[in-house]
Amino acid sequence: MSTASLSLVADTIETSDQPDTDQTTTTDTDPIGENADVELVAPPEAVAEYKNPHELIIDENVRMSFDLDDYPEQEASIRVRGVRAPALAQRGADGKIRVYDGQLRVLLARRVGLESVPVWITPADPDVEDNEQRIERLLDQITLNDRRIPLPEVDRARGIAMMLELGATPTRIAQGLARKRGEVTKTGAIGASQTATRLLAEQQFDLDQLAVIANYDTRGDTDAVTRLENAGRWNFAYTRRLIDNERTTTKDRLETGLAYAVYGFGILTNEPNPDTGYLPIDRLVTEAGEPVTVEHLYTDPTLWVVWLAVERGRLLIDTETGAHVAIEDVDWNTRGNPAAQPGEGLRHVDTVTRADEWTPTYYLPEKALPGSGFTLVATEPDPEAEASAVAAREQARLDRRRVRVLNERGEAANERRHEFLPRLLAGATLPRDTAAFVAETLAHRLGVDERAQVSALLGIEASSEALVVAIRAASPNRAWKIVLAMQVAIAELKIGKSLWRDGGESTGRYLRFLSEAATELTIRTGDTDFALVEVEQAAAGLIDYRDINIES
């Protein structure tokens, strides 16, 4: 073998990095995603050469049914990196080179326009009959196929993580592996986390969920990792949102607490229980028996700690000055209409924004009570009354905590639901009960006159209860008809004789719908009995009412 040939063999053995594929479980004798359990070794008497793929003959192969279109990732990799692992071929007595292993690589190389591919070429033994050579080639193909093992996803994730750690960019790795950059980033994060890689092997979570777990794991947030792992796949999004919001609140609390810390106050990260050694300010008085005020605290802030509770979006703030605004000073009817004029003495909704309200509660550590200049409020002489007062304080604390915790969970639930809704509506098929849901919702909102109109249209008793019964018994198509009837009733009751002038946008939208529906009905059934007349056209915004000829 020549020096050039030896160099080629060494290069192909050491850099065999074809793209991975989920299709390696097929009976493919072509190591297109070469994940083999044996080291590539040159066949006996093989010569390594680069050949034009069009010069190679694809020999018979145990894999006979395949479609090159089924290998888009491999095609993309070959287009970017070329063919790296050599095909196996024999040079016959006629000088032609026949490939017996690597047919897909050669065919894909032809498709993408490569001018050369690496090939290990062995000479056909002239003393061996042709049938015997074919048998040996087929044995080689089957053996190579059987010994190929798909790369486990865990190993792939760890490999990507290692490349990222070594300085490779996600873009470079994505191009090299013919994968999406976002997928590489997520997979690399998973590979850097022991917990995420374990869960990947157990196939408990999808790639996005594992990337979230990996993110918290690399930050050392073991509480978040445990909660997410215990949440399972179906409750994952809610738990993740809840944890994210909790961590955001903790961060915001510490940032808000800096304004207190600069004076010397200690900052609590959790609201203290009564038995944790902290005395709230309302349980203390001065030595003179006066209530403790905030002014007393600032005489020596280092004695005190503060707990900051938050209510998200509770405050209204002037968008320009940052000053607090009372809720009763805002004209909420101007919402969604920048041009609206607020009522007298009121301001437009757009001039205010929501802000979080942080409420401090001050505590004195029990160990700091002696010599502090403060003492406990005198207890009730009646033990039962004192116990009742203690219980009332504790219940009030628990009630406040319940509101805070449930609000946090409500916020997380809302965010998770808002993420889900676009996916719900993204498909071509609506949920089976959509029509019934919309119809029943409308049924409960109809007024007396509207229900009467629906009754006239559909022959249903004019009551909400009767409408609901009819809706629940209806097929989806019938339910949609009921929905349409109710919308028609709502629209019709808004239309008066001056519709041409003051119909409004909703009336115009309704009439344009009727015009299009009438056209469809004409096409479908030949019914030509309805079309918008001029006053309706004016109401629909199709013509100007001033252009109507009133003399005809």
Coordinates of C-alpha atoms in Angstrom, one line a residue:
M1 CA 0.0 0.0 0.0
S2 CA 1.3 3.4 -0.9
T3 CA 2.1 6.2 1.7
A4 CA -0.8 8.2 0.3
S5 CA -3.1 5.2 0.7
L6 CA -1.9 4.6 4.3
S7 CA -2.6 8.3 5.1
L8 CA -6.1 8.1 3.7
V9 CA -6.9 4.9 5.8
A10 CA -5.7 6.6 9.0
D11 CA -7.7 9.7 8.3
T12 CA -10.9 7.7 7.6
I13 CA -10.5 5.6 10.7
E14 CA -9.9 8.5 13.1
T15 CA -12.4 11.0 11.7
S16 CA -15.4 8.7 11.1
D17 CA -18.0 11.1 12.2
Q18 CA -21.0 10.7 10.0
P19 CA -24.3 12.1 11.3
D20 CA -26.4 10.2 13.7
T21 CA -29.8 9.0 12.7
D22 CA -32.9 7.6 14.3
Q23 CA -33.2 5.3 11.3
T24 CA -30.2 3.1 12.1
T25 CA -32.5 0.4 13.5
T26 CA -33.4 -0.6 9.9
T27 CA -31.7 -3.4 8.1
D28 CA -29.3 -1.0 6.4
T29 CA -26.0 -2.5 5.4
D30 CA -24.7 1.0 4.7
P31 CA -23.0 2.7 7.7
I32 CA -24.5 6.0 6.9
G33 CA -24.6 6.9 10.5
E34 CA -21.7 4.7 11.3
N35 CA -22.1 3.7 14.9
A36 CA -20.3 0.4 14.9
D37 CA -19.1 -1.8 17.8
V38 CA -15.9 -2.5 16.0
E39 CA -13.0 -0.3 14.8
L40 CA -12.9 0.3 11.1
V41 CA -10.1 -1.9 9.7
A42 CA -9.0 -2.0 6.1
P43 CA -9.9 -5.3 4.4
P44 CA -6.9 -7.5 3.5
E45 CA -5.0 -6.2 0.5
A46 CA -7.2 -3.2 0.3
V47 CA -6.0 0.0 -1.3
A48 CA -7.6 3.3 -0.2
E49 CA -8.4 5.7 -3.0
Y50 CA -10.7 8.6 -3.7
K51 CA -13.0 7.9 -6.6
N52 CA -15.7 9.8 -8.5
P53 CA -19.0 8.3 -7.2
H54 CA -20.3 8.1 -10.7
E55 CA -17.5 5.7 -11.6
L56 CA -18.5 3.3 -9.0
I57 CA -20.9 0.4 -9.7
I58 CA -23.5 -0.3 -7.0
D59 CA -23.3 -4.0 -6.5
E60 CA -26.1 -6.3 -5.2
N61 CA -27.0 -5.6 -1.6
V62 CA -29.0 -7.3 1.2
R63 CA -30.8 -4.0 1.6
M64 CA -32.9 -3.7 -1.5
S65 CA -35.8 -1.4 -0.6
F66 CA -34.8 2.1 0.3
D67 CA -35.5 5.7 -0.7
L68 CA -32.9 8.4 -0.7
D69 CA -35.5 10.9 0.4
D70 CA -35.8 9.0 3.7
Y71 CA -32.3 10.3 4.7
P72 CA -32.5 14.1 4.7
E73 CA -30.1 14.4 7.7
Q74 CA -27.5 12.2 6.1
E75 CA -27.8 14.1 2.8
A76 CA -27.3 17.4 4.7
S77 CA -24.2 16.1 6.5
I78 CA -22.6 14.7 3.3
R79 CA -23.3 18.0 1.6
V80 CA -21.5 19.9 4.3
R81 CA -18.7 17.4 5.3
G82 CA -18.5 15.0 2.5
V83 CA -18.2 11.2 2.8
R84 CA -15.8 10.5 5.6
A85 CA -16.0 6.7 6.1
P86 CA -14.9 4.7 3.1
A87 CA -17.1 2.4 1.1
L88 CA -16.0 -1.2 0.5
A89 CA -15.6 -2.3 -3.1
Q90 CA -13.9 -4.9 -5.3
R91 CA -12.1 -4.3 -8.5
G92 CA -13.0 -7.0 -11.0
A93 CA -11.0 -8.5 -13.8
D94 CA -12.7 -6.1 -16.1
G95 CA -11.3 -3.2 -14.1
K96 CA -14.7 -2.0 -12.9
I97 CA -15.1 -1.1 -9.2
R98 CA -18.2 -2.6 -7.6
V99 CA -19.4 -1.3 -4.2
Y100 CA -20.7 -3.9 -1.8
D101 CA -21.0 -1.8 1.3
G102 CA -21.7 1.9 1.4
Q103 CA -24.2 2.2 -1.4
L104 CA -26.3 4.9 0.3
R105 CA -23.3 7.1 0.9
V106 CA -22.2 6.7 -2.7
L107 CA -25.7 7.4 -4.0
L108 CA -26.1 10.5 -1.7
A109 CA -22.7 11.7 -2.8
R110 CA -23.9 11.5 -6.4
R111 CA -27.1 13.4 -5.5
V112 CA -25.2 16.3 -3.8
G113 CA -22.6 16.5 -6.6
L114 CA -19.5 15.3 -4.8
E115 CA -16.6 14.7 -7.1
S116 CA -14.8 12.1 -4.9
V117 CA -15.5 9.7 -2.1
P118 CA -13.1 7.4 -0.1
V119 CA -13.2 3.8 -1.1
W120 CA -11.3 0.7 0.2
I121 CA -10.8 -1.4 -2.9
T122 CA -9.7 -5.0 -2.9
P123 CA -8.9 -7.0 -6.0
A124 CA -11.3 -9.8 -6.9
D125 CA -9.6 -13.2 -6.5
P126 CA -9.5 -14.7 -10.0
D127 CA -9.3 -18.2 -8.5
V128 CA -12.6 -17.9 -6.7
E129 CA -15.8 -18.5 -8.6
D130 CA -18.1 -15.5 -9.1
N131 CA -21.0 -17.1 -7.1
E132 CA -18.6 -17.7 -4.2
Q133 CA -17.4 -14.1 -4.2
R134 CA -21.0 -12.9 -4.2
I135 CA -21.8 -15.1 -1.2
E136 CA -18.8 -13.7 0.7
R137 CA -19.8 -10.2 -0.1
L138 CA -23.4 -10.8 1.2
L139 CA -22.0 -12.4 4.4
D140 CA -19.8 -9.3 4.9
Q141 CA -22.8 -7.1 4.4
I142 CA -25.0 -8.9 6.9
T143 CA -22.2 -9.2 9.4
L144 CA -21.4 -5.5 9.2
N145 CA -25.1 -4.6 9.5
D146 CA -25.7 -6.9 12.5
R147 CA -22.7 -5.4 14.3
R148 CA -23.7 -1.8 13.9
I149 CA -25.1 -0.3 17.1
P150 CA -27.0 3.0 17.1
L151 CA -25.3 5.7 19.3
P152 CA -27.4 6.0 22.5
E153 CA -29.0 9.5 22.9
V154 CA -27.2 9.8 26.3
D155 CA -23.8 9.4 24.6
R156 CA -24.7 11.8 21.9
A157 CA -25.8 14.4 24.5
R158 CA -22.5 14.0 26.4
G159 CA -20.5 14.3 23.2
I160 CA -22.2 17.5 22.2
A161 CA -21.7 18.9 25.7
M162 CA -18.0 18.0 25.5
M163 CA -17.7 19.8 22.2
L164 CA -19.4 22.9 23.6
E165 CA -17.1 22.8 26.6
L166 CA -14.1 22.6 24.3
G167 CA -15.2 25.8 22.6
A168 CA -17.2 24.6 19.6
T169 CA -20.2 26.9 18.8
P170 CA -23.7 25.4 18.6
T171 CA -23.8 26.6 15.0
R172 CA -20.6 24.6 14.1
I173 CA -21.9 21.5 15.8
A174 CA -25.3 21.8 14.2
Q175 CA -23.7 22.1 10.7
G176 CA -21.4 19.2 11.4
L177 CA -24.2 16.9 12.6
A178 CA -26.9 18.2 10.2
R179 CA -29.1 19.1 13.1
K180 CA -30.9 22.3 14.2
R181 CA -29.0 24.8 16.3
G182 CA -31.7 24.9 19.0
E183 CA -31.7 21.1 19.3
V184 CA -27.9 21.1 19.7
T185 CA -28.0 23.8 22.4
K186 CA -30.7 21.9 24.4
T187 CA -28.9 18.5 23.9
G188 CA -25.6 20.0 25.0
A189 CA -27.2 21.4 28.2
I190 CA -28.7 18.0 28.9
G191 CA -25.3 16.3 28.4
A192 CA -23.7 18.6 31.0
S193 CA -26.2 17.6 33.7
Q194 CA -26.0 14.2 35.4
T195 CA -29.7 14.3 36.3
A196 CA -30.9 15.3 32.9
T197 CA -28.7 12.6 31.2
R198 CA -30.1 10.0 33.6
L199 CA -33.7 11.0 32.8
L200 CA -32.9 11.1 29.0
A201 CA -31.8 7.4 29.3
E202 CA -35.0 6.7 31.1
Q203 CA -37.1 8.5 28.4
Q204 CA -39.3 10.2 31.0
F205 CA -39.3 13.7 29.5
D206 CA -39.0 15.3 26.1
L207 CA -36.0 17.4 25.0
D208 CA -37.4 20.8 26.0
Q209 CA -38.3 19.5 29.5
L210 CA -34.9 17.9 30.0
A211 CA -33.2 21.2 29.0
V212 CA -35.2 23.0 31.7
I213 CA -34.1 20.4 34.3
A214 CA -30.5 20.7 33.1
N215 CA -30.6 24.4 33.5
Y216 CA -31.7 24.2 37.1
D217 CA -29.2 21.4 37.8
T218 CA -26.2 23.3 36.5
R219 CA -27.2 26.2 38.7
G220 CA -27.3 23.9 41.7
D221 CA -31.0 24.4 42.4
T222 CA -31.6 20.9 43.7
D223 CA -35.1 21.8 45.0
A224 CA -36.3 22.8 41.5
V225 CA -34.7 19.7 40.0
T226 CA -36.5 17.4 42.5
R227 CA -39.8 19.1 42.0
L228 CA -39.6 19.0 38.3
E229 CA -38.6 15.3 38.3
N230 CA -41.5 14.5 40.6
A231 CA -43.9 16.5 38.5
G232 CA -43.8 14.1 35.6
R233 CA -44.3 14.9 32.0
W234 CA -48.0 16.0 32.2
N235 CA -47.7 18.4 35.1
F236 CA -44.2 19.7 34.1
A237 CA -45.2 23.0 32.4
Y238 CA -47.2 24.1 35.5
T239 CA -44.5 23.2 37.9
R240 CA -41.9 24.8 35.8
R241 CA -43.8 28.1 35.7
L242 CA -44.5 27.9 39.4
I243 CA -40.8 27.5 40.2
D244 CA -39.7 30.2 37.7
N245 CA -42.1 32.6 39.3
E246 CA -40.9 31.7 42.8
R247 CA -37.3 32.2 41.8
T248 CA -38.2 35.5 40.2
T249 CA -40.0 36.6 43.3
T250 CA -37.0 35.7 45.5
K251 CA -34.7 37.6 43.2
D252 CA -37.0 40.7 43.2
R253 CA -37.4 40.4 47.0
L254 CA -33.6 40.5 47.5
E255 CA -33.3 43.5 45.1
T256 CA -36.1 45.3 46.9
G257 CA -34.5 44.4 50.2
L258 CA -31.3 46.2 49.3
A259 CA -33.0 49.5 50.2
Y260 CA -33.5 48.2 53.7
A261 CA -30.2 46.4 53.9
V262 CA -28.2 49.6 53.4
Y263 CA -29.6 50.9 56.7
G264 CA -28.6 47.7 58.5
F265 CA -31.8 45.7 58.5
G266 CA -31.5 41.9 58.0
I267 CA -33.5 40.5 55.1
L268 CA -35.6 37.4 55.6
T269 CA -36.1 35.0 52.7
N270 CA -39.1 33.3 54.2
E271 CA -41.9 34.6 56.3
P272 CA -41.2 33.4 59.9
N273 CA -43.6 31.2 61.9
P274 CA -44.4 32.2 65.5
D275 CA -42.1 29.5 66.9
T276 CA -39.1 30.5 64.9
G277 CA -37.7 33.0 67.3
Y278 CA -38.8 36.2 65.7
L279 CA -41.2 38.8 67.4
P280 CA -43.3 40.9 65.1
I281 CA -43.4 44.6 65.7
D282 CA -47.1 44.6 66.8
R283 CA -46.2 42.3 69.7
L284 CA -43.7 44.8 71.1
V285 CA -43.9 48.1 73.0
T286 CA -41.3 50.6 74.3
E287 CA -40.2 50.5 77.9
A288 CA -42.7 53.4 78.3
G289 CA -45.5 51.1 77.0
E290 CA -45.9 53.0 73.7
P291 CA -46.4 51.1 70.4
V292 CA -43.2 50.5 68.4
T293 CA -43.2 52.6 65.3
V294 CA -41.0 52.6 62.2
E295 CA -39.1 55.6 63.6
H296 CA -38.1 53.5 66.6
L297 CA -36.6 50.9 64.2
Y298 CA -34.4 53.3 62.5
T299 CA -32.6 54.3 65.7
D300 CA -30.8 50.9 65.5
P301 CA -31.8 49.0 62.3
T302 CA -29.2 46.3 63.0
L303 CA -31.5 44.9 65.7
W304 CA -34.3 44.1 63.2
V305 CA -35.0 41.9 60.3
V306 CA -37.7 42.5 57.7
W307 CA -39.9 40.3 55.6
L308 CA -41.2 41.7 52.3
A309 CA -44.5 40.4 51.0
V310 CA -45.5 41.2 47.5
E311 CA -48.8 41.6 45.6
R312 CA -48.1 41.6 41.9
G313 CA -49.7 44.4 39.9
R314 CA -51.6 45.8 42.9
L315 CA -50.4 49.4 42.5
L316 CA -51.2 52.0 39.8
I317 CA -48.3 54.2 38.8
D318 CA -48.2 57.3 36.6
T319 CA -46.3 56.3 33.5
E320 CA -44.4 59.6 33.4
T321 CA -43.8 60.6 37.1
G322 CA -43.9 57.2 38.8
A323 CA -46.3 58.6 41.4
H324 CA -49.0 56.4 42.9
V325 CA -52.5 56.8 41.4
A326 CA -55.8 55.9 43.1
I327 CA -57.9 53.4 41.2
E328 CA -61.0 55.6 41.5
D329 CA -59.1 58.4 39.6
V330 CA -59.0 56.3 36.4
D331 CA -61.7 56.3 33.8
W332 CA -61.7 52.6 33.0
N333 CA -64.1 53.1 30.1
T334 CA -61.2 54.5 28.1
R335 CA -59.5 51.1 28.0
G336 CA -58.5 50.1 24.5
N337 CA -59.4 53.5 23.0
P338 CA -56.4 55.9 23.0
A339 CA -58.6 58.7 21.5
A340 CA -61.3 58.4 24.2
Q341 CA -61.8 61.5 26.5
P342 CA -61.9 60.5 30.2
G343 CA -64.7 61.8 32.4
E344 CA -64.4 65.0 34.3
G345 CA -61.7 64.8 37.0
L346 CA -60.5 61.4 35.7
R347 CA -57.5 60.2 33.7
H348 CA -57.1 58.0 30.7
V349 CA -56.1 54.3 31.3
D350 CA -53.1 54.7 29.1
T351 CA -51.5 57.2 31.6
V352 CA -51.1 54.6 34.3
T353 CA -49.3 51.2 34.5
R354 CA -49.4 48.4 37.0
A355 CA -46.6 47.9 39.6
D356 CA -45.9 45.5 42.4
E357 CA -46.7 46.4 46.0
W358 CA -44.1 45.3 48.6
T359 CA -45.2 45.4 52.2
P360 CA -42.6 45.2 54.9
T361 CA -43.2 43.4 58.2
Y362 CA -40.5 44.0 60.9
Y363 CA -39.4 41.4 63.4
L364 CA -37.1 41.5 66.4
P365 CA -35.1 38.3 67.1
E366 CA -36.0 37.0 70.5
K367 CA -32.3 36.8 71.5
A368 CA -32.0 40.5 70.8
L369 CA -34.9 41.5 73.1
P370 CA -32.9 41.9 76.4
G371 CA -31.4 45.4 76.4
S372 CA -33.1 46.4 73.2
G373 CA -35.3 49.0 74.9
F374 CA -38.5 47.1 73.9
T375 CA -40.6 44.6 75.7
L376 CA -43.5 42.3 74.9
V377 CA -47.0 43.6 75.0
A378 CA -48.6 42.7 78.3
T379 CA -50.5 39.4 78.0
E380 CA -54.2 39.1 78.7
P381 CA -54.9 38.3 82.3
D382 CA -57.3 35.6 81.1
P383 CA -55.3 32.7 79.7
E384 CA -58.1 31.7 77.4
A385 CA -58.3 35.2 76.0
E386 CA -54.6 35.2 75.5
A387 CA -54.7 31.9 73.7
S388 CA -57.5 33.1 71.6
A389 CA -55.5 36.3 70.6
V390 CA -52.4 34.2 69.8
A391 CA -54.6 31.8 67.7
A392 CA -56.2 34.8 65.9
R393 CA -52.7 36.3 65.0
E394 CA -51.6 32.9 63.7
Q395 CA -54.8 32.5 61.7
A396 CA -54.3 35.9 60.1
R397 CA -50.8 35.0 59.2
L398 CA -51.9 31.8 57.6
D399 CA -54.7 33.5 55.7
R400 CA -52.2 36.0 54.3
R401 CA -49.8 33.2 53.3
R402 CA -52.7 31.3 51.7
V403 CA -53.6 34.2 49.6
R404 CA -50.0 34.8 48.5
V405 CA -49.3 31.1 47.7
L406 CA -52.6 30.5 45.8
N407 CA -52.1 33.8 43.9
E408 CA -48.6 32.5 42.8
R409 CA -50.1 29.2 41.8
G410 CA -52.9 31.0 39.9
E411 CA -50.4 33.1 38.0
A412 CA -48.4 29.9 37.1
A413 CA -51.6 28.2 36.0
N414 CA -52.6 31.1 33.8
E415 CA -49.2 31.3 32.1
R416 CA -49.2 27.6 31.5
R417 CA -52.7 27.7 30.0
H418 CA -51.8 30.7 27.8
E419 CA -48.9 28.6 26.4
F420 CA -51.3 25.7 25.7
L421 CA -54.1 27.6 24.0
P422 CA -52.2 28.4 20.7
R423 CA -51.3 24.7 20.4
L424 CA -55.0 23.8 20.9
L425 CA -56.0 26.1 18.1
A426 CA -53.1 25.3 15.8
G427 CA -54.5 22.1 14.3
A428 CA -56.9 21.9 11.4
T429 CA -59.5 20.1 13.5
L430 CA -61.3 21.8 16.3
P431 CA -62.1 20.0 19.6
R432 CA -65.2 17.8 19.2
D433 CA -67.3 19.8 21.6
T434 CA -66.4 23.3 20.3
A435 CA -69.7 24.1 18.9
A436 CA -71.6 23.0 22.0
F437 CA -69.3 25.0 24.3
V438 CA -69.7 28.2 22.3
A439 CA -73.4 27.7 21.9
E440 CA -74.0 27.0 25.6
T441 CA -71.9 30.0 26.6
L442 CA -73.9 32.3 24.4
A443 CA -77.2 30.7 25.6
H444 CA -76.6 32.0 29.1
R445 CA -75.8 35.5 27.9
L446 CA -78.9 36.1 25.7
G447 CA -81.5 38.5 26.9
V448 CA -85.3 37.9 26.8
D449 CA -85.7 39.5 23.3
E450 CA -82.7 37.6 21.9
R451 CA -84.0 34.3 23.2
A452 CA -87.4 35.1 21.5
Q453 CA -85.6 35.8 18.2
V454 CA -83.7 32.5 18.5
S455 CA -87.0 30.7 19.3
A456 CA -88.5 32.1 16.1
L457 CA -85.5 31.1 14.0
L458 CA -85.1 27.5 15.3
G459 CA -88.5 26.6 16.9
I460 CA -86.9 26.1 20.3
E461 CA -88.6 27.2 23.5
A462 CA -87.5 30.7 24.4
S463 CA -85.6 30.0 27.6
S464 CA -82.0 29.5 28.5
E465 CA -82.8 26.0 29.9
A466 CA -84.5 24.9 26.7
L467 CA -81.6 26.2 24.6
V468 CA -79.0 24.3 26.7
V469 CA -81.1 21.1 26.4
A470 CA -81.2 21.4 22.6
I471 CA -77.5 22.2 22.4
R472 CA -76.5 19.2 24.5
A473 CA -78.6 16.9 22.3
A474 CA -77.3 18.4 19.0
S475 CA -74.7 17.1 16.6
P476 CA -71.7 19.4 16.1
N477 CA -73.2 20.7 12.8
R478 CA -76.6 21.3 14.5
A479 CA -74.8 23.0 17.4
W480 CA -73.0 25.4 15.0
K481 CA -76.4 26.2 13.5
I482 CA -77.7 27.1 17.0
V483 CA -74.6 29.3 17.5
L484 CA -75.2 31.0 14.2
A485 CA -78.9 31.6 15.1
M486 CA -77.9 33.2 18.4
Q487 CA -75.4 35.4 16.8
V488 CA -77.9 36.4 14.1
A489 CA -80.5 37.2 16.9
I490 CA -77.9 39.4 18.7
A491 CA -77.0 41.2 15.6
E492 CA -80.6 41.7 14.3
L493 CA -81.8 43.3 17.6
K494 CA -79.2 46.0 17.2
I495 CA -80.4 47.0 13.7
G496 CA -82.9 49.8 13.4
K497 CA -84.4 51.7 10.5
S498 CA -81.4 54.1 10.4
L499 CA -79.0 51.3 9.9
W500 CA -77.7 53.0 6.8
R501 CA -76.3 55.8 9.0
D502 CA -75.6 54.4 12.5
G503 CA -75.3 50.6 12.1
G504 CA -71.8 50.5 13.5
E505 CA -68.9 48.1 12.7
S506 CA -70.6 45.1 14.3
T507 CA -73.7 45.6 12.1
G508 CA -71.5 46.1 9.0
R509 CA -69.6 42.9 9.8
Y510 CA -72.8 41.0 10.2
L511 CA -74.3 42.2 6.9
R512 CA -71.1 41.5 5.0
F513 CA -71.2 38.0 6.4
L514 CA -74.8 37.6 5.2
S515 CA -73.9 38.8 1.7
E516 CA -71.1 36.2 1.4
A517 CA -73.3 33.5 2.8
A518 CA -76.0 34.3 0.3
T519 CA -73.6 34.0 -2.5
E520 CA -72.4 30.6 -1.2
L521 CA -76.1 29.5 -0.9
T522 CA -76.8 30.6 -4.5
I523 CA -73.8 28.5 -5.8
R524 CA -74.8 25.5 -3.7
T525 CA -78.6 25.5 -4.2
G526 CA -79.5 28.1 -6.8
D527 CA -81.3 30.1 -4.3
T528 CA -81.1 33.8 -5.5
D529 CA -83.7 35.3 -3.3
F530 CA -81.4 37.4 -1.1
A531 CA -78.8 40.1 -1.7
L532 CA -78.0 43.3 0.2
V533 CA -80.1 46.3 -0.9
E534 CA -78.6 49.8 -0.9
V535 CA -79.3 50.8 2.6
E536 CA -77.8 47.5 3.8
Q537 CA -74.8 48.0 1.5
A538 CA -74.3 51.4 3.1
A539 CA -74.5 49.9 6.6
A540 CA -72.0 47.3 5.6
G541 CA -69.6 50.0 4.4
L542 CA -69.8 48.9 0.8
I543 CA -71.2 52.2 -0.5
D544 CA -71.6 55.7 0.8
Y545 CA -75.2 56.4 1.8
R546 CA -74.9 59.9 0.2
D547 CA -74.6 58.1 -3.2
I548 CA -78.0 56.4 -2.9
N549 CA -80.5 57.8 -5.4
I550 CA -83.5 58.8 -3.3
E551 CA -85.6 59.7 -6.3
S552 CA -85.8 56.2 -7.8

